[in-house]
Short mmCIF file of C-alpha atoms and ligand atoms in Angstrom, two decimals:
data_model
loop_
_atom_site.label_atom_id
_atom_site.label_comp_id
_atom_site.label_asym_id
_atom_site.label_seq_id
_atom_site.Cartn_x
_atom_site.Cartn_y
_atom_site.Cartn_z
CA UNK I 1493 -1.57 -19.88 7.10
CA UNK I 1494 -3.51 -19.69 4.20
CA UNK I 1495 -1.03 -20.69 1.11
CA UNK I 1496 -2.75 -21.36 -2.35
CA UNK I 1497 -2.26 -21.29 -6.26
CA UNK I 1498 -3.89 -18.25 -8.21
CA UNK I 1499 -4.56 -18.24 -11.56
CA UNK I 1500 -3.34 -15.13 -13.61
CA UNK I 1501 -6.65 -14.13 -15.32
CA UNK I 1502 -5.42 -10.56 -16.70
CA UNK I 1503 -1.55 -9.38 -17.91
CA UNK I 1504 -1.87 -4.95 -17.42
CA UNK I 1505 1.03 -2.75 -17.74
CA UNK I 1506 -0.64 0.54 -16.21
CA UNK I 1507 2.51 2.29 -16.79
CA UNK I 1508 6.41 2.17 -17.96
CA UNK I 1509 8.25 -0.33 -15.57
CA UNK I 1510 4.66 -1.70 -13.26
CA UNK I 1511 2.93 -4.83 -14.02
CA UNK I 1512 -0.81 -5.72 -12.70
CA UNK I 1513 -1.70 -9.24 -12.38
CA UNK I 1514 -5.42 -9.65 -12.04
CA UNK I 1515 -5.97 -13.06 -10.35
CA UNK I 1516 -9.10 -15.55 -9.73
CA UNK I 1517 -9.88 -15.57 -6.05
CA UNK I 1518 -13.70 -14.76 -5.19
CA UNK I 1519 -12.85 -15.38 -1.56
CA UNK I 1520 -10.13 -13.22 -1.06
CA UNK I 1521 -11.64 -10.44 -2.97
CA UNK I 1522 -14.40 -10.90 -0.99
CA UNK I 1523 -12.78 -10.64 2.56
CA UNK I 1524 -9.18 -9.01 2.29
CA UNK I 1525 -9.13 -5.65 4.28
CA UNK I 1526 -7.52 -2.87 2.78
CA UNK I 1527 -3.65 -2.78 3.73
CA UNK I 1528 -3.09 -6.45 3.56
CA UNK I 1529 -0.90 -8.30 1.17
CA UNK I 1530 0.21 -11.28 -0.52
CA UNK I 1531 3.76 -13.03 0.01
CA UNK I 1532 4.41 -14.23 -3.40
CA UNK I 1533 6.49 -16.99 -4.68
CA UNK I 1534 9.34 -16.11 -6.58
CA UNK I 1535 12.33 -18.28 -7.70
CA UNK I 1536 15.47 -17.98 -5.15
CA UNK I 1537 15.18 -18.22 -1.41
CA UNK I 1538 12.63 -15.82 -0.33
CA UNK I 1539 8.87 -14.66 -1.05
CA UNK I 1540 7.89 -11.30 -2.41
CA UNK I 1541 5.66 -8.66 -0.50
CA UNK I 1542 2.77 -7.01 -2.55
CA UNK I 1543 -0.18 -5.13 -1.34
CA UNK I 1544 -3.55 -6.10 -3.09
CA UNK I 1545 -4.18 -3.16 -5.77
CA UNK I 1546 -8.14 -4.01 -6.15
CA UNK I 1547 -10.85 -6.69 -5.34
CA UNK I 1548 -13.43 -7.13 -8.19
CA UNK I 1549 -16.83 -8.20 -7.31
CA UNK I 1550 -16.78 -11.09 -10.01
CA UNK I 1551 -14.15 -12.36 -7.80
CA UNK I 1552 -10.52 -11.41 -8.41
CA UNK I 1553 -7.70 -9.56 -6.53
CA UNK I 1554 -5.06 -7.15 -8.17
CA UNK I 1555 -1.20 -6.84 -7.70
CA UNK I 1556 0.15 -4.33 -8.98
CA UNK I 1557 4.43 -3.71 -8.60
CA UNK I 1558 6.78 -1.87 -9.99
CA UNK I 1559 9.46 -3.76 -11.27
CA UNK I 1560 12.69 -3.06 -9.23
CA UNK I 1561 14.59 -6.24 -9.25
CA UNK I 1562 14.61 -10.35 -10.09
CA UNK I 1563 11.51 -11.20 -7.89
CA UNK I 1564 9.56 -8.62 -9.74
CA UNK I 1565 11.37 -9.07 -12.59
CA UNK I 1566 10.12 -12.38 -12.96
CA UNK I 1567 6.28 -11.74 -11.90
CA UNK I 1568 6.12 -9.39 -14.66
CA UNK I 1569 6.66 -11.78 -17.12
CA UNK I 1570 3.86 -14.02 -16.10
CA UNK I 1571 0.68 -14.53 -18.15
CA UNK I 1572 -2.66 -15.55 -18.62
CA UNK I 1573 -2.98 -18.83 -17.29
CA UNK I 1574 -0.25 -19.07 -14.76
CA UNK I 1575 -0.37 -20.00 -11.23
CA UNK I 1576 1.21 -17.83 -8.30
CA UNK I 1577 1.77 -19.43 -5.30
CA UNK I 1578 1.01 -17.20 -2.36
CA UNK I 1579 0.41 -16.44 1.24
CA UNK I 1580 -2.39 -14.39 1.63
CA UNK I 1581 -3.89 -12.42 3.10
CA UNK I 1582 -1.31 -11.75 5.32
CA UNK I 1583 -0.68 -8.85 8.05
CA UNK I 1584 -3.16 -6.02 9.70
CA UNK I 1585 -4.80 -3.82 6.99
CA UNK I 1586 -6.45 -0.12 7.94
CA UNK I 1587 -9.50 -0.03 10.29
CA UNK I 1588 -12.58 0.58 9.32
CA UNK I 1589 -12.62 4.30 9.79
CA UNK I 1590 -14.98 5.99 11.89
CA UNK I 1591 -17.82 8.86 11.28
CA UNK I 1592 -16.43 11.67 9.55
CA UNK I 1593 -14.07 12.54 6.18
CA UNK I 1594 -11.20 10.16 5.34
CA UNK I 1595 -8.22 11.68 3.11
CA UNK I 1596 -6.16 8.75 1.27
CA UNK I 1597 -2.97 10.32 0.58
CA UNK I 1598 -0.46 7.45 -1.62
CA UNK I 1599 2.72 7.75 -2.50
CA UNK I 1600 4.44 5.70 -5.47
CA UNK I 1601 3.33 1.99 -5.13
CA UNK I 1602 2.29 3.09 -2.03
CA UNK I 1603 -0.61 3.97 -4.23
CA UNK I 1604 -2.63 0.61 -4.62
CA UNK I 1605 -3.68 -0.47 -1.18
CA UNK I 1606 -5.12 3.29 -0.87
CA UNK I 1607 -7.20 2.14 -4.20
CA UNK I 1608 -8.95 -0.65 -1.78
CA UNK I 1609 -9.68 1.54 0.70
CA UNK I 1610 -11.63 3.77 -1.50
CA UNK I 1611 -13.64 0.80 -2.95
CA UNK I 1612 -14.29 -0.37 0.63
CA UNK I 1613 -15.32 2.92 2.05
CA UNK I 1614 -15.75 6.24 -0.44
CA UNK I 1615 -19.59 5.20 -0.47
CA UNK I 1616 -19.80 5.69 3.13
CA UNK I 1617 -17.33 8.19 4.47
CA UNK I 1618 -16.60 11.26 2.20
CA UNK I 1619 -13.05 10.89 0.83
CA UNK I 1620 -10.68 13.10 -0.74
CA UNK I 1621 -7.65 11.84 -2.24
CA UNK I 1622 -3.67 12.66 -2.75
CA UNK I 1623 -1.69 11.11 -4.88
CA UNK I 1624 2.10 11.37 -5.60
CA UNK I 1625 5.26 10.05 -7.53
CA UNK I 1626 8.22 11.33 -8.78
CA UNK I 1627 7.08 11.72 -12.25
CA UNK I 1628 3.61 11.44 -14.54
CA UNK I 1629 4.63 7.87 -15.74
CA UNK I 1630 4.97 6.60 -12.06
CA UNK I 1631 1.98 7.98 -10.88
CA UNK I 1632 -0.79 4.75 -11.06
CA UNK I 1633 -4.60 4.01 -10.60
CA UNK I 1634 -5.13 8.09 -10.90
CA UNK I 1635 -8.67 7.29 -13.47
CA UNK I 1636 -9.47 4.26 -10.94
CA UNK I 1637 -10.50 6.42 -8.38
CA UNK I 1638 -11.46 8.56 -10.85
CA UNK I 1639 -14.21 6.41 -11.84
CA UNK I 1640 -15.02 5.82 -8.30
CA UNK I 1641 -16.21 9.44 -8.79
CA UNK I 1642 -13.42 11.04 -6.43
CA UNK I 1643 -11.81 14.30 -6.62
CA UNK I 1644 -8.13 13.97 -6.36
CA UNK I 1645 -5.26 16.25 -5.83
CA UNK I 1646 -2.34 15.12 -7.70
CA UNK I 1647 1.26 15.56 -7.43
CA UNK I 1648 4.41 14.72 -8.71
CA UNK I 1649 8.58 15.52 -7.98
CA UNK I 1650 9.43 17.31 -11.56
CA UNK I 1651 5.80 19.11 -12.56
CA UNK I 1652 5.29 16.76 -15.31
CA UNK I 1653 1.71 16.20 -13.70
CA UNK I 1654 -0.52 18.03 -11.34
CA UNK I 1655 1.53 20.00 -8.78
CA UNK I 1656 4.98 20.20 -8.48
CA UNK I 1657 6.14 19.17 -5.56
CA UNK I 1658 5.29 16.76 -2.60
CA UNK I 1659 2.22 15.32 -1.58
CA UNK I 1660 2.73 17.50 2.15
CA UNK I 1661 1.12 20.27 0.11
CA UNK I 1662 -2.23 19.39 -0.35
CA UNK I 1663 -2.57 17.31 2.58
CA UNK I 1664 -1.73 20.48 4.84
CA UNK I 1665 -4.23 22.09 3.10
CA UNK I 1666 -6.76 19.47 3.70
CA UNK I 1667 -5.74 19.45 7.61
CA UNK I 1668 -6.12 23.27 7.15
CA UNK I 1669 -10.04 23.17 6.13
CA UNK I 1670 -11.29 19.97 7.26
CA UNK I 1671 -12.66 19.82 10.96
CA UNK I 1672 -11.80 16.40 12.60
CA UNK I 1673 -11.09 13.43 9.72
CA UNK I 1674 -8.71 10.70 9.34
CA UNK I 1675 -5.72 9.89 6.99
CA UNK I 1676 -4.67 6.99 5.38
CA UNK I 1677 -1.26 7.04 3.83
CA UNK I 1678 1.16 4.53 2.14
CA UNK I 1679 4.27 5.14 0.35
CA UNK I 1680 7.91 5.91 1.19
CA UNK I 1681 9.01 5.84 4.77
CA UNK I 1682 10.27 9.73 4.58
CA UNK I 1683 6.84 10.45 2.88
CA UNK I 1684 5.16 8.29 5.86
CA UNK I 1685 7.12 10.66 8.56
CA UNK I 1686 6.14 13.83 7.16
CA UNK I 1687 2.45 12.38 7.15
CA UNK I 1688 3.12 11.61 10.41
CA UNK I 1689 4.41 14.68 11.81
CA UNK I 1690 2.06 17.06 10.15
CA UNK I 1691 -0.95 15.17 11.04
CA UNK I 1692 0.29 15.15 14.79
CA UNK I 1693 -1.97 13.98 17.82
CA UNK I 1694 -5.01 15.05 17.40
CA UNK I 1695 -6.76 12.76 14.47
CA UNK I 1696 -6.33 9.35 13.71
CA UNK I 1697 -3.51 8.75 11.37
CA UNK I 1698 -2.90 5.05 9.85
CA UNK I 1699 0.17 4.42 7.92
CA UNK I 1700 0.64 1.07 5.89
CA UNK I 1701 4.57 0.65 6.25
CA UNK I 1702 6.84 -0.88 3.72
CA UNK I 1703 9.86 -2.96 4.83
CA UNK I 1704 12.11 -6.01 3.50
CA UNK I 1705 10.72 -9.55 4.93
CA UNK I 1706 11.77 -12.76 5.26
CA UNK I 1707 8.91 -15.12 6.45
CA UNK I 1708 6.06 -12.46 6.12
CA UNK I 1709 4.54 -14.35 9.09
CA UNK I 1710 6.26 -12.94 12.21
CA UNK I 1711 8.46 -15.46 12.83
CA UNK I 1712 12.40 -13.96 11.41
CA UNK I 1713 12.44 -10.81 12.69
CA UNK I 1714 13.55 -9.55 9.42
CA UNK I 1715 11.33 -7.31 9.14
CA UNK I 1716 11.39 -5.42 12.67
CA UNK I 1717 11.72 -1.76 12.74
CA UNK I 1718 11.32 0.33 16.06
CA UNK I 1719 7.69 1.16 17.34
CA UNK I 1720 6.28 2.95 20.63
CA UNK I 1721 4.96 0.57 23.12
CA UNK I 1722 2.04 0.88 25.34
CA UNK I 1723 4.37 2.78 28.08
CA UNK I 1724 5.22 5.17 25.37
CA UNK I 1725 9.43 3.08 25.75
CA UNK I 1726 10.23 2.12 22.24
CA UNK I 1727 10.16 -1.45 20.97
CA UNK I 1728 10.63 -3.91 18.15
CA UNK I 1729 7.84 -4.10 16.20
CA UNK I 1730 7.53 -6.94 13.40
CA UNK I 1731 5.72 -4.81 10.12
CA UNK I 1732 4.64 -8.32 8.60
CA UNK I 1733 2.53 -9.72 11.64
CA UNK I 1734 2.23 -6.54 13.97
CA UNK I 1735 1.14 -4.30 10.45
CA UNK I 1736 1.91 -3.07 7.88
CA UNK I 1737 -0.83 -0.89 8.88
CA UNK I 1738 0.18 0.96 12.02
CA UNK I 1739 -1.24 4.00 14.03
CA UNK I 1740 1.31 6.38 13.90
CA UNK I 1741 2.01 6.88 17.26
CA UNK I 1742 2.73 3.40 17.17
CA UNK I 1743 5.90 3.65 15.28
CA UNK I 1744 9.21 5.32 16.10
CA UNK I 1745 9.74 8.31 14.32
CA UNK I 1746 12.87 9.56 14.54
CA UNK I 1747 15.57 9.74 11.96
CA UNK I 1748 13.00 8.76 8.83
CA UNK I 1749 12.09 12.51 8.10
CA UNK I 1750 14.61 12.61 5.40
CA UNK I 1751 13.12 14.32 2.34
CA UNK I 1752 9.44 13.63 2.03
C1 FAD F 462 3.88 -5.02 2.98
C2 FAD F 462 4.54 -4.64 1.67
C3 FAD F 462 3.74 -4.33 0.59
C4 FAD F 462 4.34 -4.00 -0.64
N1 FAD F 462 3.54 -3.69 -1.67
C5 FAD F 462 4.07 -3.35 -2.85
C6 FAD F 462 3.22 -3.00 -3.94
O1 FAD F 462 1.98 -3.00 -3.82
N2 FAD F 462 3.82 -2.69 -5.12
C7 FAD F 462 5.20 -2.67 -5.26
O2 FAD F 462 5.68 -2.34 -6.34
N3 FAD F 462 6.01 -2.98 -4.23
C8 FAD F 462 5.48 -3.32 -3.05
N4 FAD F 462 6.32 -3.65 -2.00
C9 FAD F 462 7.78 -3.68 -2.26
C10 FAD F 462 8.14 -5.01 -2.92
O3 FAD F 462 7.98 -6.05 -1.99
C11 FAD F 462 9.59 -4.97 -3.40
O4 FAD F 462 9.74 -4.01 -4.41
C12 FAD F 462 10.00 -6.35 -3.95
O5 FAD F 462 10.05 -7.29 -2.91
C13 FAD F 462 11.35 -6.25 -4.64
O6 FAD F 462 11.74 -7.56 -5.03
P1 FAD F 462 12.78 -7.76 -6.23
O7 FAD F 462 13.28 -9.16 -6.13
O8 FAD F 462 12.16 -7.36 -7.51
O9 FAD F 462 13.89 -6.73 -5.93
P2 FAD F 462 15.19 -6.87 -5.00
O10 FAD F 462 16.30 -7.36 -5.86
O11 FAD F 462 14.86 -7.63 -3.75
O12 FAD F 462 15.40 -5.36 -4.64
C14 FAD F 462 15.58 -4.36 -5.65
C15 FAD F 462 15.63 -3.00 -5.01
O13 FAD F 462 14.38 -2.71 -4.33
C16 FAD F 462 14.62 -2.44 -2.95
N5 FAD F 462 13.57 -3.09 -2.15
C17 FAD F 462 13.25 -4.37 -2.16
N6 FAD F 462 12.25 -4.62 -1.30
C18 FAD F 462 11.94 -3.46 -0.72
C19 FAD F 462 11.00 -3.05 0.27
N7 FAD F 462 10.18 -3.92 0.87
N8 FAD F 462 10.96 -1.76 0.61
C20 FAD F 462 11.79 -0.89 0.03
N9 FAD F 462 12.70 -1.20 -0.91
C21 FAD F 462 12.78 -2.46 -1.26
C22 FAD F 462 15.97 -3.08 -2.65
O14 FAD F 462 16.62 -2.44 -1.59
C23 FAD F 462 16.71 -2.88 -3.94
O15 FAD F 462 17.23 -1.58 -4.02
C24 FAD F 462 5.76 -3.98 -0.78
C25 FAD F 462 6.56 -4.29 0.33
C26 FAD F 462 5.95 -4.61 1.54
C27 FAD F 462 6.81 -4.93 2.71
S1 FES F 463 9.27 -11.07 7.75
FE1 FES F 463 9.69 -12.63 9.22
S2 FES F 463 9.04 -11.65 11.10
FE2 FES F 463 8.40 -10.25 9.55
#
């Protein structure tokens, strides 16, 4: 398992309560797939999850968190100069996608592993985006895809910017005028079912899932939630070593609608 020391080469607060750390790490930057992340090293007992937010080609890989507790808590307040000791990369990230439009829809900091994909693949596969949050301060990275030259579609809970409302909206109107495509989604489990649902069978649908770990290597089972196996039975599936990235038909729908 790959465990190292990364140097914090950048401190950015993108927006009230979320932290970026910008860290040195040419090969990582160079090799991470979208989707994967990095099980950091916090004081206490356990490690902390966080999806890369960006990979820089002068070398360096972003993580950017909202801060929601001790373990992030205490990331924010490191600086230039430190050293994070991580795991990474860990877990499956998306596929490459095949021929044809992708739409990234991200939800919250769900948002930042979308912002990889689009660095990895808007030059080859024409990609629309959706992004959502509750409100205009927790809505991240909108001018970084921006200045990847994409068109998004934003919106958030109260109004306060873009649409009011959920991100459902404009991805059923993307399903509604695009012919085939893909979606990529990440965010909150009720936004990932409603993805889920109105996407349905008949186009690829990848979902990068976000659950509390242990290990982050497969080995607890802390981080099992149900899936769909092969025989279409459910089973346990372990998000840290089986995803976080899963097909949706892969994972076990029911009862995670709540509100989306
Ligand atoms: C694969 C993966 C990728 C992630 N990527 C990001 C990311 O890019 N940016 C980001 O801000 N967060 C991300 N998270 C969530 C992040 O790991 C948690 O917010 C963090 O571990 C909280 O640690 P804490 O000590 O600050 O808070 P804690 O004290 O552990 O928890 C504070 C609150 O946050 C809730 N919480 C903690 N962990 C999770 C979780 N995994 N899912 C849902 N709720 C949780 C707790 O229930 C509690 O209400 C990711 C999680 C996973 C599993
Ligand atoms: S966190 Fe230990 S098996 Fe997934």
């Amino acid at each position: 398992m790959p465990q190292c020391e990364l140097r914090v080469v950048e401190h950015r607060e993108p927006a009230p309560e979320h932290v970026e750390l910008l860290l040195e790490a040419p090969r990582l930057a160079a090799d991470l797939t979208p989707g994967q992340f990095a099980h950091v090293w916090t004081p206490g007992s356990l490690r902390r999850p966080i999806s890369f937010s960006r990979a820089t080609p002068d070398g360096r890989v972003g993580l950017l968190f909202r801060v929601v507790g001790a373990g992030t808590r205490w990331l924010a307040e490191r600086r230039v100069g430190d050293r994070l000791d991580v795991l990474a990369p860990l877990g499956k990230g998306f596929p490459t996608p095949e021929a044809g439009p992708v739409l990234l829809v991200g939800g919250g900091v769900g948002i930042p592993p979308l912002f990889v994909a689009a660095q990895r693949w808007a030059a080859t596969h024409p990609t629309d985006v959706v992004l959502g949050a509750r409100t205009a301060d927790a809505l991240v990275m909108a001018d970084d895809f921006r200045a990847l030259g994409l068109d998004l579609s934003l919106t958030t809970d109260d109004g306060s910017l873009g649409e009011r409302g959920r991100v459902t909206g404009p991805l059923a109107r993307w399903l509604a005028r695009t012919d085939g495509g893909q979606v990529w989604a990440c965010g909150p489990t009720p936004m990932l079912a409603a993805v889920a649902q109105l996407v349905g069978e008949e186009r690829p649908c990848w979902l990068a899932y976000e659950q509390r770990m242990g290990c982050g290597v497969g080995a607890c089972l802390a981080c099992v939630v149900p899936g769909v196996g092969g025989d279409g039975q459910p089973e346990w599936v372990r998000v840290c070593h089986d995803g976080p990235v899963f097909s949706s038909r892969r994972l076990w729908w029911a009862g995670a609608e709540g509100e989306a």
